[in-house]
mmCIF file of C-alpha atoms in Angstrom:
data_model
loop_
_atom_site.group_PDB
_atom_site.id
_atom_site.type_symbol
_atom_site.label_atom_id
_atom_site.label_comp_id
_atom_site.label_asym_id
_atom_site.label_seq_id
_atom_site.Cartn_x
_atom_site.Cartn_y
_atom_site.Cartn_z
ATOM 1 C CA MET A 1410 -133.330 69.527 100.181
ATOM 2 C CA ILE A 1411 -135.602 67.447 102.426
ATOM 3 C CA ARG A 1412 -138.557 69.434 103.784
ATOM 4 C CA ARG A 1413 -140.525 68.247 106.818
ATOM 5 C CA ASP A 1414 -141.575 69.386 110.266
ATOM 6 C CA PHE A 1415 -138.822 69.074 112.843
ATOM 7 C CA SER A 1416 -139.152 68.824 116.632
ATOM 8 C CA GLU A 1417 -137.115 68.657 119.821
ATOM 9 C CA ARG A 1418 -136.510 64.977 119.089
ATOM 10 C CA ASP A 1419 -134.563 66.011 115.996
ATOM 11 C CA ILE A 1420 -132.366 68.256 118.152
ATOM 12 C CA HIS A 1421 -131.339 65.238 120.201
ATOM 13 C CA MET A 1422 -130.794 63.198 117.047
ATOM 14 C CA ALA A 1423 -128.577 65.921 115.603
ATOM 15 C CA LEU A 1424 -126.538 66.169 118.814
ATOM 16 C CA ASP A 1425 -126.120 62.383 118.868
ATOM 17 C CA GLY A 1426 -125.108 62.260 115.194
ATOM 18 C CA GLU A 1427 -128.231 60.307 114.251
ATOM 19 C CA LEU A 1428 -129.910 62.892 112.005
ATOM 20 C CA PRO A 1429 -129.801 61.685 108.351
ATOM 21 C CA ALA A 1430 -127.258 63.628 106.309
ATOM 22 C CA ASP A 1431 -129.813 64.510 103.641
ATOM 23 C CA GLU A 1432 -131.944 66.261 106.290
ATOM 24 C CA ARG A 1433 -129.164 68.374 107.771
ATOM 25 C CA ALA A 1434 -129.601 71.425 105.537
ATOM 26 C CA ALA A 1435 -133.345 71.562 106.180
ATOM 27 C CA TYR A 1436 -132.770 71.039 109.892
ATOM 28 C CA ASP A 1437 -130.265 73.933 110.050
ATOM 29 C CA ALA A 1438 -132.738 76.145 108.188
ATOM 30 C CA TRP A 1439 -135.452 75.141 110.673
ATOM 31 C CA LEU A 1440 -133.208 76.103 113.596
ATOM 32 C CA ASP A 1441 -132.448 79.481 112.025
ATOM 33 C CA ALA A 1442 -136.172 80.095 111.588
ATOM 34 C CA ASN A 1443 -136.988 79.076 115.179
ATOM 35 C CA PRO A 1444 -134.864 81.054 117.690
ATOM 36 C CA GLU A 1445 -136.398 79.231 120.662
ATOM 37 C CA MET A 1446 -135.413 75.826 119.304
ATOM 38 C CA LYS A 1447 -131.987 77.138 118.337
ATOM 39 C CA ALA A 1448 -131.470 78.362 121.899
ATOM 40 C CA ARG A 1449 -132.657 74.999 123.197
ATOM 41 C CA SER A 1450 -130.156 73.223 120.950
ATOM 42 C CA ALA A 1451 -127.382 75.449 122.287
ATOM 43 C CA ARG A 1452 -128.455 74.701 125.878
ATOM 44 C CA PHE A 1453 -128.532 70.960 125.261
ATOM 45 C CA THR A 1454 -125.070 71.169 123.733
ATOM 46 C CA ALA A 1455 -123.778 73.113 126.735
ATOM 47 C CA ASP A 1456 -125.362 70.597 129.144
ATOM 48 C CA ARG A 1457 -123.680 67.721 127.348
ATOM 49 C CA GLU A 1458 -120.288 69.433 127.355
ATOM 50 C CA ALA A 1459 -120.653 70.322 131.040
ATOM 51 C CA LEU A 1460 -121.425 66.708 131.842
ATOM 52 C CA ARG A 1461 -118.505 65.438 129.783
ATOM 53 C CA SER A 1462 -116.225 67.863 131.601
ATOM 54 C CA ALA A 1463 -117.562 66.884 135.019
ATOM 55 C CA PHE A 1464 -116.993 63.184 134.340
ATOM 56 C CA ALA A 1465 -113.868 63.496 132.186
ATOM 57 C CA GLY A 1466 -111.978 61.218 134.537
ATOM 58 C CA VAL A 1467 -114.375 58.283 134.152
ATOM 59 C CA LEU A 1468 -115.933 58.587 130.698
ATOM 60 C CA ASP A 1469 -113.183 56.524 129.107
ATOM 61 C CA GLU A 1470 -113.171 53.858 131.797
ATOM 62 C CA VAL A 1471 -114.766 50.527 130.982
ATOM 63 C CA VAL A 1472 -117.965 49.959 132.962
ATOM 64 C CA PRO A 1473 -117.969 46.434 134.401
ATOM 65 C CA VAL A 1474 -120.466 44.104 132.733
ATOM 66 C CA ARG A 1475 -122.240 43.504 136.044
ATOM 67 C CA LEU A 1476 -122.846 47.207 136.592
ATOM 68 C CA ARG A 1477 -123.920 47.798 132.992
ATOM 69 C CA LYS A 1478 -126.561 45.107 133.463
ATOM 70 C CA VAL A 1479 -127.767 46.850 136.624
ATOM 71 C CA VAL A 1480 -128.127 50.199 134.833
ATOM 72 C CA LEU A 1481 -129.989 48.557 131.958
ATOM 73 C CA GLY A 1482 -132.282 46.700 134.347
ATOM 74 C CA GLU A 1483 -130.937 43.290 133.405
ATOM 75 C CA ALA A 1484 -129.774 42.284 136.871
ATOM 76 C CA PRO A 1485 -131.024 42.774 140.440
ATOM 77 C CA VAL A 1486 -129.354 45.392 142.594
ATOM 78 C CA LYS A 1487 -127.557 44.038 145.643
ATOM 79 C CA LEU A 1488 -125.550 46.619 147.514
ATOM 80 C CA ALA A 1489 -123.780 45.831 150.747
ATOM 81 C CA ALA A 1490 -123.214 48.397 153.501
ATOM 82 C CA PRO A 1491 -121.229 50.550 153.611
ATOM 83 C CA ARG A 1492 -122.152 51.390 150.015
ATOM 84 C CA SER A 1493 -119.883 53.372 147.732
ATOM 85 C CA ARG A 1494 -121.865 54.941 144.867
ATOM 86 C CA TRP A 1495 -119.018 56.281 142.683
ATOM 87 C CA TRP A 1496 -119.888 53.699 140.058
ATOM 88 C CA LEU A 1497 -123.457 54.989 139.829
ATOM 89 C CA ALA A 1498 -122.369 58.314 138.373
ATOM 90 C CA ALA A 1499 -119.704 56.653 136.250
ATOM 91 C CA ALA A 1500 -122.078 54.150 134.699
ATOM 92 C CA ALA A 1501 -124.779 56.749 134.139
ATOM 93 C CA ALA A 1502 -122.275 59.116 132.578
ATOM 94 C CA VAL A 1503 -121.059 56.479 130.129
ATOM 95 C CA LEU A 1504 -124.608 55.701 129.042
ATOM 96 C CA LEU A 1505 -125.469 59.390 128.940
ATOM 97 C CA ALA A 1506 -122.670 60.058 126.464
ATOM 98 C CA THR A 1507 -124.874 58.381 123.852
ATOM 99 C CA GLY A 1508 -128.289 58.563 125.497
ATOM 100 C CA GLY A 1509 -129.045 62.211 126.289
ATOM 101 C CA PHE A 1510 -129.435 64.273 129.461
ATOM 102 C CA GLY A 1511 -132.909 63.074 130.392
ATOM 103 C CA GLY A 1512 -131.708 59.489 130.493
ATOM 104 C CA TYR A 1513 -129.196 60.352 133.168
ATOM 105 C CA PHE A 1514 -131.795 61.235 135.764
ATOM 106 C CA ALA A 1515 -134.187 58.564 134.586
ATOM 107 C CA GLY A 1516 -131.393 56.041 135.058
ATOM 108 C CA ILE A 1517 -130.553 57.192 138.539
ATOM 109 C CA GLY A 1518 -134.231 57.272 139.493
ATOM 110 C CA GLY A 1519 -134.682 53.708 138.297
ATOM 111 C CA ILE A 1520 -131.633 52.127 139.925
ATOM 112 C CA GLY A 1521 -131.797 50.520 143.312
ATOM 113 C CA GLN A 1522 -135.525 50.704 144.016
ATOM 114 C CA GLU A 1523 -134.851 48.808 147.227
ATOM 115 C CA ASP A 1524 -132.709 51.675 148.541
ATOM 116 C CA PRO A 1525 -134.144 54.205 151.005
ATOM 117 C CA ALA A 1526 -135.820 57.244 149.478
ATOM 118 C CA GLU A 1527 -133.358 59.566 151.175
ATOM 119 C CA ASP A 1528 -130.442 57.902 149.344
ATOM 120 C CA GLN A 1529 -132.162 58.441 146.009
ATOM 121 C CA LEU A 1530 -132.861 62.087 146.838
ATOM 122 C CA ALA A 1531 -129.265 62.693 147.921
ATOM 123 C CA GLU A 1532 -127.839 60.959 144.836
ATOM 124 C CA GLN A 1533 -130.000 62.998 142.488
ATOM 125 C CA ALA A 1534 -129.071 66.220 144.292
ATOM 126 C CA ILE A 1535 -125.351 65.424 144.183
ATOM 127 C CA ALA A 1536 -125.501 64.447 140.510
ATOM 128 C CA ALA A 1537 -127.222 67.734 139.626
ATOM 129 C CA HIS A 1538 -124.701 69.691 141.696
ATOM 130 C CA VAL A 1539 -121.716 68.025 140.009
ATOM 131 C CA ILE A 1540 -123.080 68.958 136.586
ATOM 132 C CA TYR A 1541 -124.229 72.526 137.177
ATOM 133 C CA ALA A 1542 -121.998 73.900 139.934
ATOM 134 C CA ALA A 1543 -119.061 73.668 137.528
ATOM 135 C CA GLU A 1544 -120.976 75.312 134.678
ATOM 136 C CA LYS A 1545 -120.184 78.993 134.145
ATOM 137 C CA ARG A 1546 -122.494 80.210 131.384
ATOM 138 C CA HIS A 1547 -125.499 77.902 131.687
ATOM 139 C CA ALA A 1548 -125.574 76.983 135.373
ATOM 140 C CA VAL A 1549 -129.107 78.343 135.836
ATOM 141 C CA GLU A 1550 -132.196 78.895 133.690
ATOM 142 C CA VAL A 1551 -133.510 81.917 135.601
ATOM 143 C CA PRO A 1552 -131.005 84.306 137.258
ATOM 144 C CA ALA A 1553 -131.263 85.766 140.736
ATOM 145 C CA SER A 1554 -132.020 89.169 139.198
ATOM 146 C CA ASP A 1555 -135.467 87.754 138.374
ATOM 147 C CA LYS A 1556 -135.994 86.173 141.777
ATOM 148 C CA ASP A 1557 -139.764 86.708 142.007
ATOM 149 C CA HIS A 1558 -140.340 84.966 138.680
ATOM 150 C CA LEU A 1559 -137.900 82.218 139.651
ATOM 151 C CA GLN A 1560 -139.797 81.432 142.848
ATOM 152 C CA THR A 1561 -143.219 81.519 141.192
ATOM 153 C CA TRP A 1562 -142.115 79.442 138.208
ATOM 154 C CA LEU A 1563 -140.431 76.732 140.266
ATOM 155 C CA SER A 1564 -143.280 76.648 142.797
ATOM 156 C CA ASN A 1565 -145.806 76.058 140.026
ATOM 157 C CA ARG A 1566 -143.744 73.407 138.307
ATOM 158 C CA VAL A 1567 -142.647 71.478 141.405
ATOM 159 C CA GLY A 1568 -146.008 71.730 143.153
ATOM 160 C CA LEU A 1569 -145.133 73.467 146.414
ATOM 161 C CA LYS A 1570 -144.602 77.025 147.590
ATOM 162 C CA LEU A 1571 -140.885 77.539 147.170
ATOM 163 C CA VAL A 1572 -139.041 80.488 148.687
ATOM 164 C CA ALA A 1573 -135.375 80.910 147.776
ATOM 165 C CA PRO A 1574 -133.601 81.057 151.153
ATOM 166 C CA ASP A 1575 -131.456 84.109 151.932
ATOM 167 C CA LEU A 1576 -128.048 82.638 152.765
ATOM 168 C CA SER A 1577 -126.114 85.914 152.815
ATOM 169 C CA ALA A 1578 -125.492 85.509 156.547
ATOM 170 C CA ASN A 1579 -123.655 82.302 155.662
ATOM 171 C CA GLY A 1580 -121.626 84.078 152.978
ATOM 172 C CA PHE A 1581 -123.591 82.844 149.952
ATOM 173 C CA GLN A 1582 -125.553 84.792 147.361
ATOM 174 C CA LEU A 1583 -128.224 83.363 145.079
ATOM 175 C CA VAL A 1584 -127.044 82.788 141.496
ATOM 176 C CA GLY A 1585 -130.395 81.543 140.189
ATOM 177 C CA GLY A 1586 -132.217 78.293 139.644
ATOM 178 C CA ARG A 1587 -133.474 75.697 137.220
ATOM 179 C CA LEU A 1588 -136.064 72.952 136.873
ATOM 180 C CA LEU A 1589 -134.843 69.354 136.767
ATOM 181 C CA PRO A 1590 -136.369 65.893 136.383
ATOM 182 C CA ALA A 1591 -136.285 63.734 139.515
ATOM 183 C CA GLY A 1592 -137.391 60.201 138.752
ATOM 184 C CA GLU A 1593 -141.068 60.479 137.838
ATOM 185 C CA SER A 1594 -141.376 63.907 139.451
ATOM 186 C CA LYS A 1595 -139.769 67.354 139.117
ATOM 187 C CA ALA A 1596 -137.203 69.110 141.261
ATOM 188 C CA ALA A 1597 -136.137 72.698 141.774
ATOM 189 C CA MET A 1598 -132.436 73.461 142.013
ATOM 190 C CA LEU A 1599 -131.234 76.757 143.483
ATOM 191 C CA LEU A 1600 -127.559 77.618 143.090
ATOM 192 C CA TYR A 1601 -125.578 79.840 145.485
ATOM 193 C CA GLU A 1602 -122.021 81.196 145.391
ATOM 194 C CA ASP A 1603 -119.673 82.872 147.889
ATOM 195 C CA ASP A 1604 -117.109 85.608 147.202
ATOM 196 C CA LYS A 1605 -114.439 82.956 146.538
ATOM 197 C CA GLY A 1606 -116.478 81.256 143.833
ATOM 198 C CA GLU A 1607 -117.411 78.253 145.990
ATOM 199 C CA ARG A 1608 -120.868 76.998 145.071
ATOM 200 C CA ILE A 1609 -123.566 75.129 146.941
ATOM 201 C CA SER A 1610 -126.958 74.035 145.677
ATOM 202 C CA LEU A 1611 -130.396 73.465 147.121
ATOM 203 C CA PHE A 1612 -132.395 70.594 145.585
ATOM 204 C CA VAL A 1613 -136.113 70.463 146.422
ATOM 205 C CA THR A 1614 -138.808 68.054 145.280
ATOM 206 C CA ALA A 1615 -142.404 67.458 146.370
ATOM 207 C CA GLU A 1616 -144.531 64.329 146.847
ATOM 208 C CA SER A 1617 -142.269 62.646 149.389
ATOM 209 C CA THR A 1618 -144.009 60.317 151.845
ATOM 210 C CA GLU A 1619 -140.870 59.639 153.862
ATOM 211 C CA ASN A 1620 -139.641 61.288 157.057
ATOM 212 C CA ALA A 1621 -135.881 61.251 157.401
ATOM 213 C CA LYS A 1622 -132.793 63.430 157.702
ATOM 214 C CA GLY A 1623 -129.074 62.897 157.487
ATOM 215 C CA THR A 1624 -125.840 63.415 155.597
ATOM 216 C CA TYR A 1625 -124.838 61.492 152.498
ATOM 217 C CA ALA A 1626 -121.787 61.386 150.223
ATOM 218 C CA SER A 1627 -121.578 59.290 147.062
ATOM 219 C CA ALA A 1628 -117.767 59.483 147.021
ATOM 220 C CA GLN A 1629 -115.215 60.011 149.762
ATOM 221 C CA ASP A 1630 -113.703 63.118 148.148
ATOM 222 C CA GLY A 1631 -116.844 64.379 146.407
ATOM 223 C CA PRO A 1632 -119.591 66.805 147.415
ATOM 224 C CA ARG A 1633 -121.796 65.966 150.388
ATOM 225 C CA ALA A 1634 -125.558 66.298 150.770
ATOM 226 C CA VAL A 1635 -127.362 67.253 153.967
ATOM 227 C CA TYR A 1636 -130.976 66.206 153.406
ATOM 228 C CA TRP A 1637 -134.479 66.141 154.896
ATOM 229 C CA LEU A 1638 -137.679 64.415 153.863
ATOM 230 C CA ASP A 1639 -140.555 65.966 155.745
ATOM 231 C CA LYS A 1640 -144.022 67.523 155.330
ATOM 232 C CA GLY A 1641 -144.507 66.165 151.824
ATOM 233 C CA TYR A 1642 -141.266 67.333 150.279
ATOM 234 C CA GLY A 1643 -137.608 66.388 150.040
ATOM 235 C CA CYS A 1644 -134.729 68.832 150.372
ATOM 236 C CA ALA A 1645 -130.954 68.427 150.032
ATOM 237 C CA VAL A 1646 -128.218 71.039 150.399
ATOM 238 C CA VAL A 1647 -125.113 69.968 148.476
ATOM 239 C CA GLY A 1648 -121.566 71.277 148.526
ATOM 240 C CA SER A 1649 -117.911 70.551 149.194
ATOM 241 C CA LEU A 1650 -117.755 72.687 152.329
ATOM 242 C CA PRO A 1651 -116.435 71.358 155.650
ATOM 243 C CA ARG A 1652 -119.108 69.250 157.339
ATOM 244 C CA GLU A 1653 -119.903 71.773 160.103
ATOM 245 C CA GLN A 1654 -120.174 74.693 157.676
ATOM 246 C CA LEU A 1655 -122.419 72.784 155.281
ATOM 247 C CA ALA A 1656 -124.617 71.718 158.198
ATOM 248 C CA ALA A 1657 -124.984 75.344 159.326
ATOM 249 C CA VAL A 1658 -125.945 76.481 155.819
ATOM 250 C CA ALA A 1659 -128.393 73.593 155.516
ATOM 251 C CA LYS A 1660 -130.014 74.433 158.858
ATOM 252 C CA SER A 1661 -130.577 78.022 157.746
ATOM 253 C CA ALA A 1662 -131.980 76.956 154.370
ATOM 254 C CA TYR A 1663 -134.256 74.353 155.957
ATOM 255 C CA GLY A 1664 -135.738 76.823 158.432
ATOM 256 C CA GLN A 1665 -136.504 79.342 155.688
ATOM 257 C CA LEU A 1666 -138.028 76.682 153.442
ATOM 258 C CA LEU A 1667 -140.360 75.565 156.231
ATOM 259 C CA ALA A 1668 -141.341 79.160 156.929
ATOM 260 C CA GLY A 1669 -142.046 79.678 153.241
ATOM 261 C CA LEU A 1670 -144.193 76.566 153.012
ATOM 262 C CA SER A 1671 -146.342 77.642 155.944
ATOM 263 C CA SER A 1672 -146.677 81.314 154.967
#
């Protein structure tokens, strides 16, 4: 049996079927001896399956050569208005099927550098929502029952004072949150749910130099993002609620975030 030191890279190789067969037994023994890495492997597997489920309708579609070149950086991006971004998720999902979860966000962050920053923020927020809002067992990393730790942890990692808004007046309760990559930065995602199981998410990232606000949808029948870029951070509230209801929830969340930042 091969004996060597394994790492997180080997977890990705194993999930992608690239781990040499003669190392498999030693790798399994290493996982059994390292509960943290074993849990990480299980989480990566769940993330991949959640993504496959979310994009089941497009994973088997052929990505046009022109769009594949755009994703791989082999062609300039030229998008006419109005711009439909359904292909962005489809192309990223196809590449992700063999490239790993981190590549998904890196790909989105690197596409269309000529696009406004608010579009990039909204696309990242919608992509994260599509993946995790549908996930039942691994939607969040830290549950709402540990709210104080969740807020402190995400604040430290994202680089701003983050307070999880109380959206109970809007019918939504906090489920929990997780840390996500956002281009070259980090983002906090807070997930909320109402008594009917409808979920919305709050996506927050720091280091924004833009000032903008608006509503964005990457697909006509998909979730919508109400976003702001202001005071050094970007925020997007994402969901499939009616426009007026989502706007009301977003207004409440935005006001509480601002109050938290200034407190």
